[in-house]
């Protein structure tokens, strides 16, 4: 997996996006591109967080509803919605979000570990929190845990 | 160059490196094989030197045996002879081992022949030496000495000669090999230098070609985007760049699509603006015509008023004259005639006023049509601005992806990241401009609605004027009948004058009515003039609004 890290400046290029009115961030290095939502075909008997599959220039891409995945409000499809195309384990996976706001450099020293009072599913998927220029906070997501179907099962076991 | 543009950038770089590696490996292989060759020849030389030394030793041993044999054949001392015999035996053993080692090392046929000659002579000398020793042992020293001097000395000298022949041959071989090694080293170093120069030249050409095939088209795309940011979208990206099938070609195609979409939208917007300008011009000319016509109408109403006043005065003078004499009836007749003429004037003017107000109503309807068209044109522009909004959203997404792509390229993508940021700024500017246009179009639509309401008010007023004019016409007809009666009654005598007096009073009453009607009509005309002024003001507002939109559109050079 490629990681775009500027070793001189010690910062990570991060794509900032919104899910259910909350700001999240993902390392731009793992994102192949950002596309507008076209036709998503539902898949029967798939887990609830799989929104379906889409056609990306002749390639079949599985689309994950990040809202459902994070146990938040399901992403409602409109003009603002975007799909982040991520390359994960030699496979293209689409991550459906409410909107994409910008791409920024985040200093590594600015990334704090997630606060202890965040529990449950979100605590599992969040690798850190950082403050943006306008003083709002955004959560950095761990793509490996997010896309691994087993982490979901483990979480269920733990809750039980 | 064309072949280059068909290959993806990564593969292109891999290809160059692979070719350079193959070149380098070839040079190393050539060098190693040359060195192996040289090492072989040097080893051969070492062997030859050893052979040389060994054969020199053989020669030395032959001399020693000669010396020892000479002493044996001379001395009578048995002990001394035994000692020398054992010495000879030791020397023989020594050079037998030397010859064995020589035979093992000898390789070429020529060397074998030379060595065989040495060995043959040595065997011969061994036999004659043994004979000489046997003779000496049996006491025949003289015989032994003669055998030694006749046979053994000659044969020993032969050994030396043969050994020297062998040495000379080996010396020649060594010299040959040395010159061969020198030649090999010179040719090898030349070959390596030649290949090295070839490698440097090849790597310079490959790196130049590869770098130029990437940076040139990127620079062109960059300059096009900067031109678009400055508002110049007239120039297109070259066909050569668009036909490329690598990543740079893809970016070029995206930017070209963006430029042509923007161009189409601005052309549509410009034609919509022209429609508005035409409609507004028509509206203004209609309003001006209406204003002029109303002024004419007003003037005519003034004329009617003057005539009515005159008529009133005449009627009064008739009334005063009626009481005096019957011979003033003739003057009454004249006055009546004059009055008749005036009434026909009034009738004519009333007819004109009616036709003018009908015309004004018709023009009012045309204005409403034109203004409605203006409203539709404004709505058309709204659909164009929606297209521009969607283009700016797509541009924003393109800029986002370009930023990610530039970051992926590392340090090389830094320049392109700046370009991507420029695209993002451009998309935001487009969005702001579209918002401005939307607001202006809303202004136009509000102004259009107001203009329609104003014009409908105008047509209402004109209708009122028409009604009033119809009233005047009826009154004039009545007057006409009355004056005819007067004329008929004038021929009757003085008793008719009284009757006429009554009618004249009636006439005075009717003319007063006419004067009042005319003043109402004048007020109506003032209303029309005011309303047309308002129409003019509204059209000026439309012209201002469309001028602002035009200046926004002109920021783009199509």
XYZ file of C-alpha atoms in Angstrom:
718
model
C 0.000 0.000 0.000
C 1.335 3.420 -0.939
C 1.557 6.058 1.752
C 2.190 9.610 0.674
C 4.304 10.935 3.502
C 6.370 14.019 3.110
C 9.329 13.076 5.262
C 10.825 16.591 5.136
C 7.683 18.243 6.440
C 6.515 15.186 8.331
C 2.923 15.554 7.154
C 0.204 13.403 5.555
C -1.926 14.501 2.601
C -5.497 13.861 3.769
C -8.878 13.900 1.988
C -11.532 15.480 4.260
C -15.173 14.361 3.881
C -18.480 14.412 5.754
C -20.609 11.493 6.980
C -23.800 12.304 8.934
C -22.593 15.933 9.588
C -19.289 14.719 11.120
C -15.855 15.385 9.518
C -13.618 12.387 8.753
C -10.231 12.071 7.015
C -8.468 9.389 4.975
C -4.827 9.234 3.766
C -4.919 10.458 0.138
C -2.294 7.858 -0.785
C -4.749 4.990 -0.642
C -7.408 6.897 -2.579
C -7.218 6.284 -6.340
C -9.783 8.942 -7.226
C -13.075 10.560 -6.188
C -16.138 10.037 -8.444
C -19.741 11.214 -8.555
C -22.440 8.689 -7.665
C -23.955 7.020 -10.723
C -25.901 3.722 -10.706
C -25.377 1.440 -7.687
C -26.794 -2.092 -8.087
C -27.873 -3.639 -4.736
C -26.410 -7.048 -3.832
C -28.767 -9.614 -2.244
C -27.820 -11.243 1.050
C -24.830 -8.916 1.473
C -24.103 -7.314 4.892
C -26.215 -4.170 5.498
C -23.211 -1.813 5.110
C -22.646 -2.986 1.468
C -24.574 -0.445 -0.612
C -24.060 -2.554 -3.762
C -21.740 -2.708 -6.746
C -20.992 -0.081 -9.388
C -19.316 0.015 -12.794
C -16.123 2.093 -12.851
C -14.934 2.247 -16.469
C -15.741 -1.436 -17.003
C -14.491 -2.519 -13.593
C -16.869 -3.906 -10.932
C -16.354 -2.021 -7.669
C -17.982 -2.935 -4.320
C -19.504 0.192 -2.673
C -19.585 0.486 1.141
C -22.089 2.817 2.850
C -19.803 4.517 5.386
C -22.789 5.812 7.411
C -24.109 2.288 8.031
C -20.556 0.972 8.507
C -19.937 3.462 11.329
C -23.411 2.740 12.801
C -24.543 6.271 12.004
C -27.237 7.681 9.704
C -27.330 5.835 6.336
C -25.927 7.991 3.482
C -28.818 9.434 1.464
C -27.932 9.669 -2.272
C -28.021 13.244 -3.657
C -25.913 15.614 -5.836
C -23.398 16.250 -3.036
C -22.651 12.529 -2.519
C -19.243 11.208 -3.641
C -17.565 7.793 -3.829
C -13.886 7.517 -2.789
C -12.235 4.747 -4.864
C -9.746 2.909 -2.584
C -7.281 0.221 -3.653
C -7.269 -2.428 -0.885
C -5.643 -5.840 -1.187
C -5.442 -5.605 -5.042
C -9.138 -4.781 -5.173
C -11.009 -1.532 -5.873
C -13.542 -0.627 -3.171
C -15.872 2.396 -3.280
C -16.574 4.278 -0.025
C -19.882 6.221 -0.196
C -19.859 9.520 1.787
C -22.265 12.493 2.127
C -19.792 14.985 0.613
C -16.064 15.661 0.050
C -14.856 19.047 1.247
C -11.117 19.357 0.524
C -7.593 17.860 0.408
C -5.137 19.173 3.057
C -1.695 18.448 4.509
C -1.955 17.307 8.143
C 1.145 17.617 10.365
C 1.863 14.296 12.068
C 2.493 16.140 15.320
C -1.067 17.543 15.165
C -2.648 14.055 15.193
C -3.774 13.057 18.698
C -5.000 9.637 19.735
C -8.786 9.373 19.852
C -10.384 10.443 23.172
C -11.177 7.665 25.623
C -14.886 8.434 25.863
C -15.436 7.418 22.207
C -16.611 3.816 22.513
C -17.885 0.994 20.350
C -17.602 0.747 16.572
C -16.210 4.259 16.065
C -13.391 3.757 18.593
C -12.365 0.692 16.575
C -12.143 2.449 13.220
C -10.648 5.792 14.313
C -6.847 5.920 14.385
C -6.556 9.560 15.494
C -8.099 13.041 15.751
C -6.682 16.354 14.486
C -7.704 20.012 14.586
C -8.246 21.863 11.291
C -7.450 25.535 10.556
C -11.025 26.595 11.339
C -10.690 24.909 14.766
C -13.096 22.084 13.855
C -11.981 18.505 14.578
C -11.766 15.657 12.076
C -11.286 11.918 12.766
C -8.664 9.933 10.821
C -10.072 6.526 9.788
C -8.140 3.207 9.762
C -8.879 1.822 6.265
C -7.695 -1.741 7.052
C -10.109 -2.183 9.954
C -12.853 -0.378 8.026
C -12.706 -2.671 4.980
C -11.906 -5.996 6.722
C -15.197 -7.952 7.057
C -13.795 -9.906 10.026
C -13.313 -6.844 12.209
C -17.044 -6.387 12.002
C -17.666 -9.947 13.275
C -15.137 -9.517 16.077
C -16.906 -6.378 17.177
C -20.208 -8.266 17.389
C -18.596 -11.012 19.473
C -17.090 -8.467 21.824
C -20.423 -6.717 22.371
C -22.134 -10.041 23.111
C 8.074 10.226 -30.255
C 4.691 8.865 -31.424
C 5.628 5.409 -30.206
C 6.562 6.970 -26.849
C 3.198 8.675 -26.390
C 1.380 5.337 -26.719
C 3.209 3.798 -23.729
C 2.277 4.571 -20.086
C 4.873 6.703 -18.259
C 5.867 3.933 -15.783
C 6.465 1.381 -18.530
C 8.412 3.968 -20.485
C 10.822 4.548 -17.589
C 11.159 0.765 -16.973
C 12.015 0.233 -20.662
C 14.771 2.887 -20.587
C 16.309 1.433 -17.416
C 16.149 -2.123 -18.791
C 17.945 -1.080 -21.999
C 20.655 0.713 -19.996
C 21.087 -2.368 -17.742
C 21.468 -4.673 -20.782
C 24.110 -2.319 -22.190
C 26.057 -2.228 -18.917
C 25.925 -6.029 -18.527
C 27.248 -6.405 -22.105
C 30.222 -4.160 -21.307
C 30.997 -6.075 -18.090
C 30.803 -9.410 -19.964
C 33.186 -8.217 -22.670
C 35.661 -6.952 -20.020
C 35.541 -10.195 -18.010
C 36.060 -12.401 -21.086
C 39.033 -10.212 -22.142
C 40.550 -10.469 -18.654
C 40.093 -14.272 -18.615
C 41.921 -14.434 -21.956
C 44.808 -12.318 -20.627
C 45.020 -14.425 -17.432
C 45.274 -17.609 -19.546
C 48.122 -16.165 -21.595
C 49.955 -14.946 -18.483
C 49.633 -18.467 -16.974
C 51.050 -19.941 -20.191
C 53.942 -17.514 -19.962
C 54.673 -18.570 -16.376
C 54.747 -22.214 -17.489
C 57.130 -21.372 -20.314
C 59.444 -19.538 -17.906
C 59.517 -22.593 -15.663
C 60.362 -24.818 -18.652
C 63.151 -22.422 -19.537
C 64.684 -22.583 -16.058
C 64.367 -26.413 -15.938
C 66.097 -26.900 -19.291
C 68.896 -24.545 -18.184
C 69.320 -26.821 -15.123
C 69.586 -29.869 -17.420
C 72.433 -28.175 -19.286
C 74.224 -27.386 -16.009
C 73.867 -31.015 -14.820
C 75.383 -32.316 -18.094
C 78.441 -30.110 -17.511
C 78.817 -31.359 -13.940
C 78.619 -35.030 -15.056
C 81.330 -34.261 -17.656
C 83.585 -32.806 -14.972
C 83.029 -35.746 -12.575
C 83.608 -38.327 -15.361
C 86.868 -36.615 -16.278
C 88.090 -37.012 -12.687
C 86.982 -40.702 -12.573
C 88.931 -41.547 -15.728
C 92.069 -39.879 -14.338
C 92.310 -40.979 -10.718
C 93.483 -44.371 -9.396
C 92.128 -43.824 -5.968
C 89.227 -46.290 -5.652
C 87.560 -44.468 -2.812
C 87.501 -41.180 -4.685
C 86.081 -42.911 -7.762
C 83.280 -44.510 -5.695
C 82.479 -41.090 -4.226
C 82.231 -39.490 -7.693
C 80.198 -42.428 -8.983
C 77.644 -41.911 -6.242
C 77.660 -38.141 -7.040
C 76.990 -38.952 -10.721
C 74.140 -41.260 -9.623
C 72.614 -38.416 -7.526
C 72.853 -35.937 -10.399
C 71.246 -38.485 -12.730
C 68.374 -38.946 -10.300
C 67.991 -35.146 -10.080
C 67.765 -34.542 -13.784
C 65.632 -37.587 -14.370
C 63.056 -36.005 -12.069
C 63.514 -32.692 -13.943
C 62.937 -34.455 -17.272
C 59.865 -36.197 -15.886
C 58.422 -32.870 -14.828
C 59.331 -31.350 -18.217
C 57.585 -34.199 -20.062
C 54.508 -33.682 -17.952
C 54.371 -29.948 -18.724
C 55.190 -30.050 -22.423
C 52.145 -29.407 -24.589
C 52.997 -28.576 -28.215
C 54.371 -31.034 -30.817
C 57.380 -28.862 -31.498
C 58.348 -28.846 -27.817
C 57.904 -32.642 -27.630
C 60.283 -33.141 -30.570
C 62.904 -30.874 -28.991
C 62.574 -32.610 -25.595
C 62.747 -36.077 -27.170
C 66.058 -35.096 -28.793
C 67.398 -34.086 -25.352
C 66.145 -37.332 -23.739
C 67.650 -39.500 -26.544
C 71.049 -37.856 -26.196
C 70.917 -38.195 -22.396
C 70.147 -41.944 -22.725
C 73.111 -42.258 -25.158
C 75.429 -40.411 -22.798
C 74.268 -42.555 -19.893
C 75.341 -45.704 -21.799
C 78.753 -44.299 -22.741
C 79.298 -42.918 -19.234
C 78.502 -46.311 -17.719
C 80.961 -47.942 -20.190
C 83.678 -45.405 -19.285
C 83.121 -46.032 -15.564
C 83.224 -49.830 -16.081
C 86.496 -49.519 -18.005
C 87.939 -47.320 -15.238
C 86.849 -49.827 -12.588
C 88.552 -52.701 -14.395
C 91.792 -50.675 -14.393
C 91.814 -49.746 -18.028
C 92.117 -46.051 -17.342
C 93.575 -45.243 -20.732
C 90.685 -46.915 -22.537
C 88.229 -45.168 -20.290
C 89.886 -41.786 -20.893
C 89.802 -42.290 -24.653
C 86.118 -43.357 -24.554
C 85.425 -40.321 -22.400
C 87.230 -37.883 -24.656
C 85.950 -39.435 -27.908
C 82.376 -40.235 -27.120
C 81.135 -38.915 -23.743
C 82.481 -35.370 -24.190
C 80.880 -35.076 -27.628
C 77.587 -36.426 -26.330
C 77.656 -34.182 -23.244
C 78.237 -31.172 -25.519
C 75.311 -32.389 -27.602
C 73.108 -32.372 -24.461
C 74.126 -28.788 -23.795
C 73.423 -27.882 -27.430
C 69.989 -29.534 -27.386
C 69.132 -28.035 -24.028
C 70.142 -24.622 -25.386
C 67.951 -25.216 -28.433
C 65.039 -25.893 -26.111
C 65.859 -22.779 -24.079
C 65.981 -20.664 -27.250
C 62.630 -22.073 -28.355
C 61.083 -21.290 -24.955
C 62.550 -17.726 -25.010
C 60.932 -17.194 -28.416
C 57.604 -18.519 -27.075
C 57.787 -16.141 -24.089
C 58.442 -13.126 -26.343
C 55.533 -14.162 -28.612
C 53.161 -14.502 -25.698
C 54.242 -11.138 -24.239
C 53.460 -9.313 -27.485
C 50.174 -11.220 -27.751
C 49.156 -10.152 -24.196
C 50.043 -6.535 -24.986
C 47.908 -6.649 -28.153
C 44.975 -8.231 -26.320
C 45.145 -5.630 -23.523
C 45.246 -2.711 -26.030
C 42.335 -4.048 -28.114
C 40.334 -4.855 -24.968
C 40.819 -1.364 -23.509
C 39.813 0.187 -26.872
C 36.676 -1.966 -26.994
C 35.745 -1.049 -23.391
C 36.286 2.700 -24.046
C 34.218 2.485 -27.258
C 31.358 0.664 -25.474
C 31.558 3.125 -22.543
C 31.205 6.132 -24.878
C 28.319 4.362 -26.635
C 26.621 3.717 -23.248
C 26.963 7.388 -22.165
C 25.575 8.622 -25.508
C 22.720 6.126 -25.401
C 21.767 6.978 -21.799
C 21.790 10.753 -22.599
C 19.498 10.196 -25.612
C 17.127 7.868 -23.713
C 16.829 10.159 -20.659
C 16.273 13.259 -22.851
C 13.579 11.526 -24.925
C 11.761 10.125 -21.871
C 11.852 13.417 -19.897
C 10.742 15.535 -22.857
C 7.857 13.201 -23.671
C 6.452 13.890 -20.154
C 7.332 17.543 -19.397
C 6.457 19.082 -22.800
C 2.741 18.102 -22.902
C 2.391 18.889 -19.153
C 3.747 22.410 -19.785
C 1.249 22.864 -22.632
C -1.703 21.760 -20.456
C -0.470 24.074 -17.673
C -0.304 27.115 -19.986
C -3.824 26.305 -21.306
C -5.245 26.130 -17.771
C -3.545 29.420 -16.795
C -5.071 30.972 -19.972
C -8.528 29.646 -18.948
C -8.008 31.076 -15.432
C -7.334 34.500 -17.065
C -10.609 34.075 -18.972
C -9.093 33.224 -22.365
C -10.793 30.046 -23.640
C -10.314 30.700 -27.369
C -7.344 28.366 -27.897
C -7.711 24.564 -27.887
C -5.199 21.899 -26.826
C -3.132 20.594 -29.778
C -4.323 17.482 -31.654
C -0.953 15.770 -31.164
C -1.399 15.904 -27.350
C -5.025 14.713 -27.475
C -4.060 11.661 -29.584
C -1.707 10.455 -26.835
C -2.953 7.398 -24.953
C -0.911 7.838 -21.759
C -1.895 9.633 -18.497
C -0.899 13.056 -19.858
C -3.178 12.451 -22.869
C -6.088 11.643 -20.503
C -5.563 14.888 -18.525
C -5.355 16.822 -21.812
C -8.700 15.348 -22.953
C -10.398 16.254 -19.636
C -9.139 19.867 -19.824
C -10.197 20.086 -23.501
C -13.752 18.885 -22.581
C -13.876 21.478 -19.807
C -12.824 24.297 -22.178
C -15.327 23.327 -24.911
C -18.231 22.997 -22.399
C -17.420 26.449 -20.988
C -17.186 27.864 -24.515
C -20.617 26.470 -25.528
C -22.250 27.830 -22.372
C -20.824 31.321 -22.935
C -21.889 31.322 -26.601
C -25.454 30.352 -25.519
C -25.420 33.064 -22.851
C -24.237 35.674 -25.373
C -27.034 34.811 -27.857
C -29.572 35.002 -24.991
C -28.226 38.469 -24.112
C -28.627 39.568 -27.732
C -32.294 38.461 -27.670
C -32.880 40.537 -24.518
C -31.159 43.572 -26.052
C -33.333 43.300 -29.219
C -36.567 42.894 -27.217
C -35.678 45.846 -24.976
C -34.887 48.043 -28.011
C -38.286 47.199 -29.545
C -40.008 47.951 -26.241
C -38.273 51.311 -25.988
C -39.172 52.336 -29.549
C -42.821 51.362 -28.935
C -42.915 53.412 -25.730
C -41.413 56.414 -27.550
C -43.984 56.105 -30.387
C -46.813 55.926 -27.835
C -45.477 59.024 -26.081
C -45.310 60.958 -29.379
C -48.788 59.864 -30.457
C -50.236 60.872 -27.087
C -48.594 64.313 -27.414
C -50.301 64.688 -30.832
C -53.590 63.625 -29.281
C -53.172 66.179 -26.531
C -52.539 68.950 -29.073
C -55.671 68.004 -30.964
C -57.678 67.957 -27.738
C -56.433 71.503 -27.117
C -57.643 72.457 -30.590
C -61.050 70.910 -29.819
C -61.195 72.832 -26.568
C -60.428 76.094 -28.359
C -63.094 75.336 -30.933
C -65.615 74.522 -28.247
C -64.854 77.808 -26.492
C -65.275 79.681 -29.736
C -68.581 77.921 -30.265
C -69.741 78.922 -26.819
C -68.847 82.573 -27.493
C -70.711 82.468 -30.786
C -73.775 80.982 -29.142
C -73.748 83.816 -26.604
C -73.463 86.451 -29.269
C -76.384 84.829 -31.064
C -78.458 84.974 -27.888
C -77.703 88.660 -27.315
C -78.370 89.519 -30.974
C -81.695 87.617 -30.947
C -83.351 90.209 -28.700
C -82.357 93.126 -31.058
C -83.677 92.892 -34.582
C -84.943 90.431 -37.065
C -82.471 91.691 -39.670
C -79.763 90.378 -37.495
C -81.150 86.952 -38.449
C -78.909 87.092 -41.477
C -75.944 87.498 -39.187
C -77.367 84.604 -37.160
C -77.511 82.534 -40.337
C -73.881 83.375 -41.013
C -72.995 82.498 -37.439
C -74.906 79.209 -37.774
C -72.976 78.373 -40.923
C -69.724 79.100 -39.129
C -70.900 76.896 -36.270
C -71.702 74.047 -38.682
C -68.169 74.175 -40.048
C -66.733 74.121 -36.531
C -68.888 71.094 -35.615
C -67.651 69.145 -38.602
C -64.085 70.043 -37.455
C -64.926 68.632 -34.046
C -66.400 65.489 -35.615
C -63.217 65.005 -37.639
C -60.972 65.508 -34.604
C -63.069 63.116 -32.513
C -62.747 60.459 -35.243
C -58.967 60.980 -35.293
C -58.775 60.703 -31.501
C -60.710 57.419 -31.648
C -58.411 55.862 -34.261
C -55.298 57.015 -32.360
C -56.521 55.439 -29.113
C -57.336 52.156 -30.938
C -53.810 52.195 -32.382
C -52.373 52.841 -28.908
C -54.294 49.830 -27.532
C -52.966 47.595 -30.307
C -49.384 48.735 -29.576
C -49.934 48.113 -25.874
C -50.794 44.465 -26.666
C -47.614 44.165 -28.806
C -45.564 45.533 -25.893
C -47.063 42.916 -23.558
C -46.088 40.178 -26.055
C -42.519 41.513 -26.324
C -42.104 41.788 -22.553
C -43.430 38.233 -22.099
C -40.805 37.039 -24.648
C -38.202 38.851 -22.558
C -39.332 36.882 -19.485
C -39.019 33.584 -21.417
C -35.498 34.531 -22.611
C -34.490 35.226 -19.008
C -35.781 31.786 -18.008
C -33.725 30.234 -20.870
C -30.616 31.889 -19.412
C -31.491 30.270 -16.084
C -31.186 26.793 -17.674
C -27.786 27.810 -19.106
C -26.577 28.901 -15.663
C -27.712 25.538 -14.244
C -25.457 23.830 -16.830
C -22.563 26.091 -15.797
C -23.176 25.220 -12.114
C -22.956 21.497 -12.899
C -19.757 22.100 -14.932
C -18.185 23.957 -12.018
C -19.044 21.064 -9.659
C -17.376 18.636 -12.076
C -14.358 20.937 -12.379
C -14.075 20.964 -8.597
C -14.054 17.146 -8.552
C -11.462 17.143 -11.343
C -9.264 19.508 -9.303
C -9.628 17.228 -6.243
C -8.554 14.158 -8.226
C -5.726 16.126 -9.853
C -4.450 17.089 -6.347
C -4.482 13.411 -5.267
C -2.778 12.386 -8.549
C -0.140 15.118 -8.162
C 0.586 13.956 -4.592
C 0.998 10.398 -5.864
C 3.644 11.667 -8.327
C 5.692 12.936 -5.326
C 8.133 15.805 -5.793
C 7.575 15.717 -9.574
C 3.866 16.459 -9.072
C 4.415 19.621 -7.011
C 4.068 21.868 -10.081
C 0.925 20.103 -11.140
C -0.534 20.450 -7.639
C -0.300 24.243 -8.139
C -2.174 23.856 -11.442
C -4.841 21.714 -9.729
C -5.297 24.430 -7.100
C -5.707 27.004 -9.926
C -8.454 24.812 -11.441
C -10.172 24.658 -8.053
C -10.052 28.485 -7.730
C -11.417 28.781 -11.279
C -14.324 26.442 -10.434
C -15.132 28.549 -7.356
C -15.019 31.763 -9.436
C -17.358 30.169 -12.000
C -19.768 29.236 -9.210
C -19.739 32.828 -7.837
C -20.262 34.301 -11.339
C -23.212 31.934 -11.921
C -24.767 33.079 -8.641
C -24.408 36.721 -9.799
C -26.072 35.898 -13.126
C -28.948 34.161 -11.343
C -29.542 37.216 -9.148
C -29.505 39.514 -12.211
C -31.984 37.276 -14.033
C -34.301 37.379 -11.045
C -34.001 41.211 -11.262
C -34.967 41.082 -14.952
C -37.971 38.876 -14.223
C -39.217 41.208 -11.471
C -38.743 44.204 -13.795
C -40.597 42.329 -16.580
C -43.572 41.596 -14.338
C -43.713 45.266 -13.287
C -43.506 46.345 -16.942
C -46.429 44.043 -17.869
C -48.549 45.447 -15.025
C -47.674 49.039 -16.061
C -48.560 48.374 -19.693
C -51.884 46.809 -18.736
C -52.631 49.974 -16.748
C -51.772 52.044 -19.847
C -54.114 50.024 -22.063
C -56.874 50.487 -19.453
C -56.385 54.260 -19.556
C -56.392 54.228 -23.355
C -59.696 52.309 -23.332
C -61.154 55.008 -21.073
C -59.944 57.654 -23.538
C -61.645 55.727 -26.367
C -64.954 55.669 -24.442
C -64.704 59.399 -23.807
C -64.053 60.119 -27.476
C -67.120 58.030 -28.402
C -69.145 60.167 -25.978
C -67.868 63.299 -27.727
C -68.864 61.908 -31.131
C -72.421 61.274 -29.944
C -72.662 64.763 -28.513
C -71.403 66.268 -31.768
C -74.042 64.350 -33.727
C -76.732 65.741 -31.466
C -75.270 69.224 -32.019
C -75.310 68.702 -35.733
C -79.045 67.872 -35.674
C -79.738 70.924 -33.525
C -77.866 73.281 -35.867
C -79.792 71.832 -38.797
C -83.012 72.656 -36.968
C -81.694 76.183 -36.350
C -80.928 76.636 -40.004
C -84.423 75.474 -40.904
C -86.025 77.746 -38.365
C -84.050 80.881 -39.367
C -86.164 81.149 -42.558
C -89.254 81.465 -40.336
C -89.634 84.962 -38.946
C -89.273 86.592 -35.582
C -91.563 84.198 -33.718
C -89.130 81.493 -34.788
C -86.344 83.603 -33.206
C -87.815 82.950 -29.770
C -87.951 79.285 -30.494
C -84.370 79.550 -31.703
C -83.417 81.338 -28.501
C -84.553 78.295 -26.525
C -82.588 75.976 -28.780
C -79.520 78.231 -28.519
C -79.624 77.834 -24.773
C -79.709 74.099 -25.311
C -76.738 74.434 -27.617
C -74.854 76.407 -24.930
C -75.556 73.601 -22.480
C -74.262 70.907 -24.859
C -71.072 72.867 -25.675
C -70.394 73.255 -21.971
C -70.699 69.485 -21.680
C -68.272 69.098 -24.574
C -65.778 71.453 -22.905
C -65.998 69.382 -19.707
C -65.543 66.109 -21.644
C -62.518 67.529 -23.431
C -60.864 68.554 -20.195
C -61.425 64.969 -18.862
C -59.878 63.656 -22.073
C -56.832 65.926 -21.524
C -56.366 64.497 -18.040
C -56.490 61.004 -19.564
C -53.699 61.954 -21.956
C -51.584 63.224 -19.059
C -52.060 59.778 -17.487
C -50.839 58.077 -20.687
C -47.735 60.295 -20.810
C -46.898 59.436 -17.196
C -47.358 55.704 -17.761
C -45.191 55.695 -20.916
C -42.505 57.456 -18.842
C -42.704 54.582 -16.374
C -42.372 52.060 -19.240
C -39.280 53.921 -20.428
C -37.821 53.768 -16.898
C -38.517 50.004 -16.670
C -36.864 49.331 -20.034
C -33.837 51.339 -18.909
C -33.593 49.101 -15.857
C -33.680 46.046 -18.135
C -30.954 47.583 -20.320
C -28.807 48.222 -17.202
C -29.303 44.651 -15.948
C -28.452 43.136 -19.325
C -25.373 45.409 -19.573
C -24.119 44.025 -16.227
C -24.675 40.437 -17.406
C -22.863 41.255 -20.643
C -19.837 42.612 -18.761
C -19.723 39.363 -16.708
C -19.902 37.285 -19.883
C -17.236 39.415 -21.591
C -14.723 38.422 -18.925
C -14.440 35.216 -20.953
C -12.631 35.470 -24.297
C -14.296 32.913 -26.549
